[in-house]
Amino acid sequence: MGASMSMLKGSNVPVPARSVRVELAWRSGPGVPDADASALLIAAATGKVRSDADFVFYNQPAHASGAVRHEGKRTSPEGVTDTLYVDLARVEPDVERVVLAASADGGTFGRVPGLCVRVLDAEGGAELARFDSTDATVETAFILGELYRRQGAWKFRAVGQGYGSGLEGLATDFGITVDKPAAAPAMPSPPSPPVPAVAPVVTTPPVYAPPVQPAPAPTVPAFTAAAPPPPAAPPAPVRLSKVTLTKAAPTVSLAKQGGGSGALRVNLNWQVRKQFSGWGAKLGRAVANHTDLDLDLCALYELADGRKGVVQALGNAFGSLNRPPYIHLDGDDRTGAVSSGENLTVNLDHKDQFRRLLIFVTIYEGARSFADLHATVTLQPQHGAAIDFSLDECTVPSTVCALALITNTGGDLVVQREARYLVPARGVSPQRTIDQAYGWGMNWTPGRK
């Protein structure tokens, strides 16, 4: 994580770069909570966000302006990083500063060793600033630093302000409306004791009456103004809940997370490290340019009636959302950007039609291995918490990786993190390799896109 001098709390340094990567870094280990990076775009006029859209984090990973995006986590022998990309040239004029925050998931920052934030030149990779947090105790959220304008130039300030109220408390302080879990319904009051009747109740048979014809509506003159449109519904509050799958906790039920219907969007985004090592140095130098790399997000499916198939760009097998297989793949992407990346959508309204789905990714061209490639997988149900996980470091010459297996278990879809790199035998395609590993039993023929 580097050996440069850490800034003192409250100090600032110039940021002579058009764009930066902000890395939240820490050392992982047994009992260490996970941490998440986030950013808030703060207006000069109010000192708060202009709207909930100015909050960039794991459930809202890209700002509409393109100025800030959340790029996800990477695990290495040195520790874990969660990265934000900030294009300073695209920050809107009425945004005075970008607050850089961290939140702990499953514990306090007193149990997170080596916590620091680094600001790197996004183009050259040089470290421009670093601040180490060394005095955390019971805090569950931190403002570690902020990027701010001063006389037309950008600076970074080390802040180190802690919150005991988590990401919710921090976000609320800056004007974010947070979606709070619904309270449990109140227990019904016991029925009142019956009141004794003082006289017998006399009932009369119903009397038939012909239906009353409504009076004709008055004619509206042509010049009468139309009724005003109904007011727009207020925007939905920001949802902070999420599920991160790990080796220790690799599965989650969609139904238990409230995601049993609607659309399930699966996103794969990636970034390429510019320093190559291991298999990347020998096999994957072509991935230095994002446009040279073509990854394909794919899905093997088996339906309840026994039909099997694949959804992939190869052979233009993009699938369909409203008829079998109820899976649709978006267009092909070569950038890996979190705002686009590779996406496919699963129609959960037809979840009873699925027996199992296997989400996987192949390298179509541009590299011979996943080495030196950092990828994040996010499954975002239309209803319910986001599910995400990072891929492990690739240490084998793999061109195909199983990402997640979704299995219909008693009417509920269970998501299991696979993150499994496979090495095809000579002359065997990546698709056939993953078919054999998971026993799909399909026949494969060469295809192109």
mmCIF file with all atom_site columns, C-alpha atoms in Angstrom, residues 139-212:
data_model
loop_
_atom_site.group_PDB
_atom_site.id
_atom_site.type_symbol
_atom_site.label_atom_id
_atom_site.label_alt_id
_atom_site.label_comp_id
_atom_site.label_asym_id
_atom_site.label_entity_id
_atom_site.label_seq_id
_atom_site.pdbx_PDB_ins_code
_atom_site.Cartn_x
_atom_site.Cartn_y
_atom_site.Cartn_z
_atom_site.occupancy
_atom_site.B_iso_or_equiv
_atom_site.pdbx_formal_charge
_atom_site.auth_seq_id
_atom_site.auth_comp_id
_atom_site.auth_asym_id
_atom_site.auth_atom_id
_atom_site.pdbx_PDB_model_num
ATOM 1  C CA . GLU A 1 139 ? -16.880 4.471  14.760 1.00 0.00 ? 139 GLU A CA 1
ATOM 2  C CA . THR A 1 140 ? -18.883 2.728  12.036 1.00 0.00 ? 140 THR A CA 1
ATOM 3  C CA . ALA A 1 141 ? -18.419 5.446  9.386  1.00 0.00 ? 141 ALA A CA 1
ATOM 4  C CA . PHE A 1 142 ? -15.696 7.962  8.590  1.00 0.00 ? 142 PHE A CA 1
ATOM 5  C CA . ILE A 1 143 ? -15.146 11.012 6.456  1.00 0.00 ? 143 ILE A CA 1
ATOM 6  C CA . LEU A 1 144 ? -11.538 10.282 5.587  1.00 0.00 ? 144 LEU A CA 1
ATOM 7  C CA . GLY A 1 145 ? -10.990 13.215 3.268  1.00 0.00 ? 145 GLY A CA 1
ATOM 8  C CA . GLU A 1 146 ? -12.436 15.534 0.673  1.00 0.00 ? 146 GLU A CA 1
ATOM 9  C CA . LEU A 1 147 ? -11.544 16.926 -2.729 1.00 0.00 ? 147 LEU A CA 1
ATOM 10 C CA . TYR A 1 148 ? -12.392 20.637 -2.888 1.00 0.00 ? 148 TYR A CA 1
ATOM 11 C CA . ARG A 1 149 ? -11.989 23.610 -5.191 1.00 0.00 ? 149 ARG A CA 1
ATOM 12 C CA . ARG A 1 150 ? -9.815  26.557 -4.276 1.00 0.00 ? 150 ARG A CA 1
ATOM 13 C CA . GLN A 1 151 ? -9.334  29.433 -6.739 1.00 0.00 ? 151 GLN A CA 1
ATOM 14 C CA . GLY A 1 152 ? -10.028 27.237 -9.735 1.00 0.00 ? 152 GLY A CA 1
ATOM 15 C CA . ALA A 1 153 ? -7.740  24.394 -8.667 1.00 0.00 ? 153 ALA A CA 1
ATOM 16 C CA . TRP A 1 154 ? -8.420  21.177 -6.780 1.00 0.00 ? 154 TRP A CA 1
ATOM 17 C CA . LYS A 1 155 ? -6.994  20.166 -3.410 1.00 0.00 ? 155 LYS A CA 1
ATOM 18 C CA . PHE A 1 156 ? -7.317  17.195 -1.062 1.00 0.00 ? 156 PHE A CA 1
ATOM 19 C CA . ARG A 1 157 ? -7.894  17.678 2.672  1.00 0.00 ? 157 ARG A CA 1
ATOM 20 C CA . ALA A 1 158 ? -7.379  14.929 5.274  1.00 0.00 ? 158 ALA A CA 1
ATOM 21 C CA . VAL A 1 159 ? -10.456 14.991 7.545  1.00 0.00 ? 159 VAL A CA 1
ATOM 22 C CA . GLY A 1 160 ? -10.729 11.906 9.789  1.00 0.00 ? 160 GLY A CA 1
ATOM 23 C CA . GLN A 1 161 ? -14.194 12.651 11.220 1.00 0.00 ? 161 GLN A CA 1
ATOM 24 C CA . GLY A 1 162 ? -15.899 9.569  12.672 1.00 0.00 ? 162 GLY A CA 1
ATOM 25 C CA . TYR A 1 163 ? -19.570 8.636  13.064 1.00 0.00 ? 163 TYR A CA 1
ATOM 26 C CA . GLY A 1 164 ? -21.079 6.116  15.449 1.00 0.00 ? 164 GLY A CA 1
ATOM 27 C CA . SER A 1 165 ? -24.324 6.054  13.434 1.00 0.00 ? 165 SER A CA 1
ATOM 28 C CA . GLY A 1 166 ? -22.913 4.314  10.367 1.00 0.00 ? 166 GLY A CA 1
ATOM 29 C CA . LEU A 1 167 ? -23.370 5.256  6.739  1.00 0.00 ? 167 LEU A CA 1
ATOM 30 C CA . GLU A 1 168 ? -26.992 6.194  7.410  1.00 0.00 ? 168 GLU A CA 1
ATOM 31 C CA . GLY A 1 169 ? -26.028 8.847  9.955  1.00 0.00 ? 169 GLY A CA 1
ATOM 32 C CA . LEU A 1 170 ? -23.273 10.242 7.754  1.00 0.00 ? 170 LEU A CA 1
ATOM 33 C CA . ALA A 1 171 ? -25.453 10.373 4.635  1.00 0.00 ? 171 ALA A CA 1
ATOM 34 C CA . THR A 1 172 ? -28.379 11.913 6.515  1.00 0.00 ? 172 THR A CA 1
ATOM 35 C CA . ASP A 1 173 ? -26.126 14.702 7.816  1.00 0.00 ? 173 ASP A CA 1
ATOM 36 C CA . PHE A 1 174 ? -25.473 15.736 4.210  1.00 0.00 ? 174 PHE A CA 1
ATOM 37 C CA . GLY A 1 175 ? -29.152 15.732 3.196  1.00 0.00 ? 175 GLY A CA 1
ATOM 38 C CA . ILE A 1 176 ? -29.612 12.184 1.868  1.00 0.00 ? 176 ILE A CA 1
ATOM 39 C CA . THR A 1 177 ? -33.040 10.609 2.422  1.00 0.00 ? 177 THR A CA 1
ATOM 40 C CA . VAL A 1 178 ? -32.429 7.040  3.581  1.00 0.00 ? 178 VAL A CA 1
ATOM 41 C CA . ASP A 1 179 ? -34.917 4.211  3.157  1.00 0.00 ? 179 ASP A CA 1
ATOM 42 C CA . LYS A 1 180 ? -35.419 2.811  6.655  1.00 0.00 ? 180 LYS A CA 1
ATOM 43 C CA . PRO A 1 181 ? -36.707 -0.721 7.212  1.00 0.00 ? 181 PRO A CA 1
ATOM 44 C CA . ALA A 1 182 ? -40.420 -0.856 7.849  1.00 0.00 ? 182 ALA A CA 1
ATOM 45 C CA . ALA A 1 183 ? -41.373 -1.173 11.506 1.00 0.00 ? 183 ALA A CA 1
ATOM 46 C CA . ALA A 1 184 ? -43.044 -4.366 12.612 1.00 0.00 ? 184 ALA A CA 1
ATOM 47 C CA . PRO A 1 185 ? -46.822 -4.038 12.558 1.00 0.00 ? 185 PRO A CA 1
ATOM 48 C CA . ALA A 1 186 ? -48.387 -3.290 15.908 1.00 0.00 ? 186 ALA A CA 1
ATOM 49 C CA . MET A 1 187 ? -50.203 -6.098 17.656 1.00 0.00 ? 187 MET A CA 1
ATOM 50 C CA . PRO A 1 188 ? -53.964 -5.745 17.237 1.00 0.00 ? 188 PRO A CA 1
ATOM 51 C CA . SER A 1 189 ? -55.881 -4.604 20.307 1.00 0.00 ? 189 SER A CA 1
ATOM 52 C CA . PRO A 1 190 ? -58.005 -7.247 22.012 1.00 0.00 ? 190 PRO A CA 1
ATOM 53 C CA . PRO A 1 191 ? -61.654 -7.046 21.024 1.00 0.00 ? 191 PRO A CA 1
ATOM 54 C CA . SER A 1 192 ? -63.929 -5.086 23.334 1.00 0.00 ? 192 SER A CA 1
ATOM 55 C CA . PRO A 1 193 ? -66.366 -7.152 25.386 1.00 0.00 ? 193 PRO A CA 1
ATOM 56 C CA . PRO A 1 194 ? -69.847 -7.291 23.837 1.00 0.00 ? 194 PRO A CA 1
ATOM 57 C CA . VAL A 1 195 ? -72.348 -4.732 25.113 1.00 0.00 ? 195 VAL A CA 1
ATOM 58 C CA . PRO A 1 196 ? -75.641 -6.386 26.184 1.00 0.00 ? 196 PRO A CA 1
ATOM 59 C CA . ALA A 1 197 ? -78.614 -5.313 24.124 1.00 0.00 ? 197 ALA A CA 1
ATOM 60 C CA . VAL A 1 198 ? -81.305 -3.406 25.993 1.00 0.00 ? 198 VAL A CA 1
ATOM 61 C CA . ALA A 1 199 ? -84.000 -4.333 23.502 1.00 0.00 ? 199 ALA A CA 1
ATOM 62 C CA . PRO A 1 200 ? -84.455 -6.951 20.841 1.00 0.00 ? 200 PRO A CA 1
ATOM 63 C CA . VAL A 1 201 ? -83.143 -5.898 17.464 1.00 0.00 ? 201 VAL A CA 1
ATOM 64 C CA . VAL A 1 202 ? -85.826 -5.957 14.778 1.00 0.00 ? 202 VAL A CA 1
ATOM 65 C CA . THR A 1 203 ? -84.609 -6.665 11.277 1.00 0.00 ? 203 THR A CA 1
ATOM 66 C CA . THR A 1 204 ? -86.569 -5.948 8.147  1.00 0.00 ? 204 THR A CA 1
ATOM 67 C CA . PRO A 1 205 ? -86.237 -7.794 4.855  1.00 0.00 ? 205 PRO A CA 1
ATOM 68 C CA . PRO A 1 206 ? -84.321 -5.943 2.166  1.00 0.00 ? 206 PRO A CA 1
ATOM 69 C CA . VAL A 1 207 ? -86.423 -3.804 -0.112 1.00 0.00 ? 207 VAL A CA 1
ATOM 70 C CA . TYR A 1 208 ? -85.721 -4.041 -3.819 1.00 0.00 ? 208 TYR A CA 1
ATOM 71 C CA . ALA A 1 209 ? -85.243 -0.744 -5.551 1.00 0.00 ? 209 ALA A CA 1
ATOM 72 C CA . PRO A 1 210 ? -84.333 -0.233 -9.181 1.00 0.00 ? 210 PRO A CA 1
ATOM 73 C CA . PRO A 1 211 ? -80.809 1.051  -9.697 1.00 0.00 ? 211 PRO A CA 1
ATOM 74 C CA . VAL A 1 212 ? -80.492 4.785  -9.767 1.00 0.00 ? 212 VAL A CA 1
#
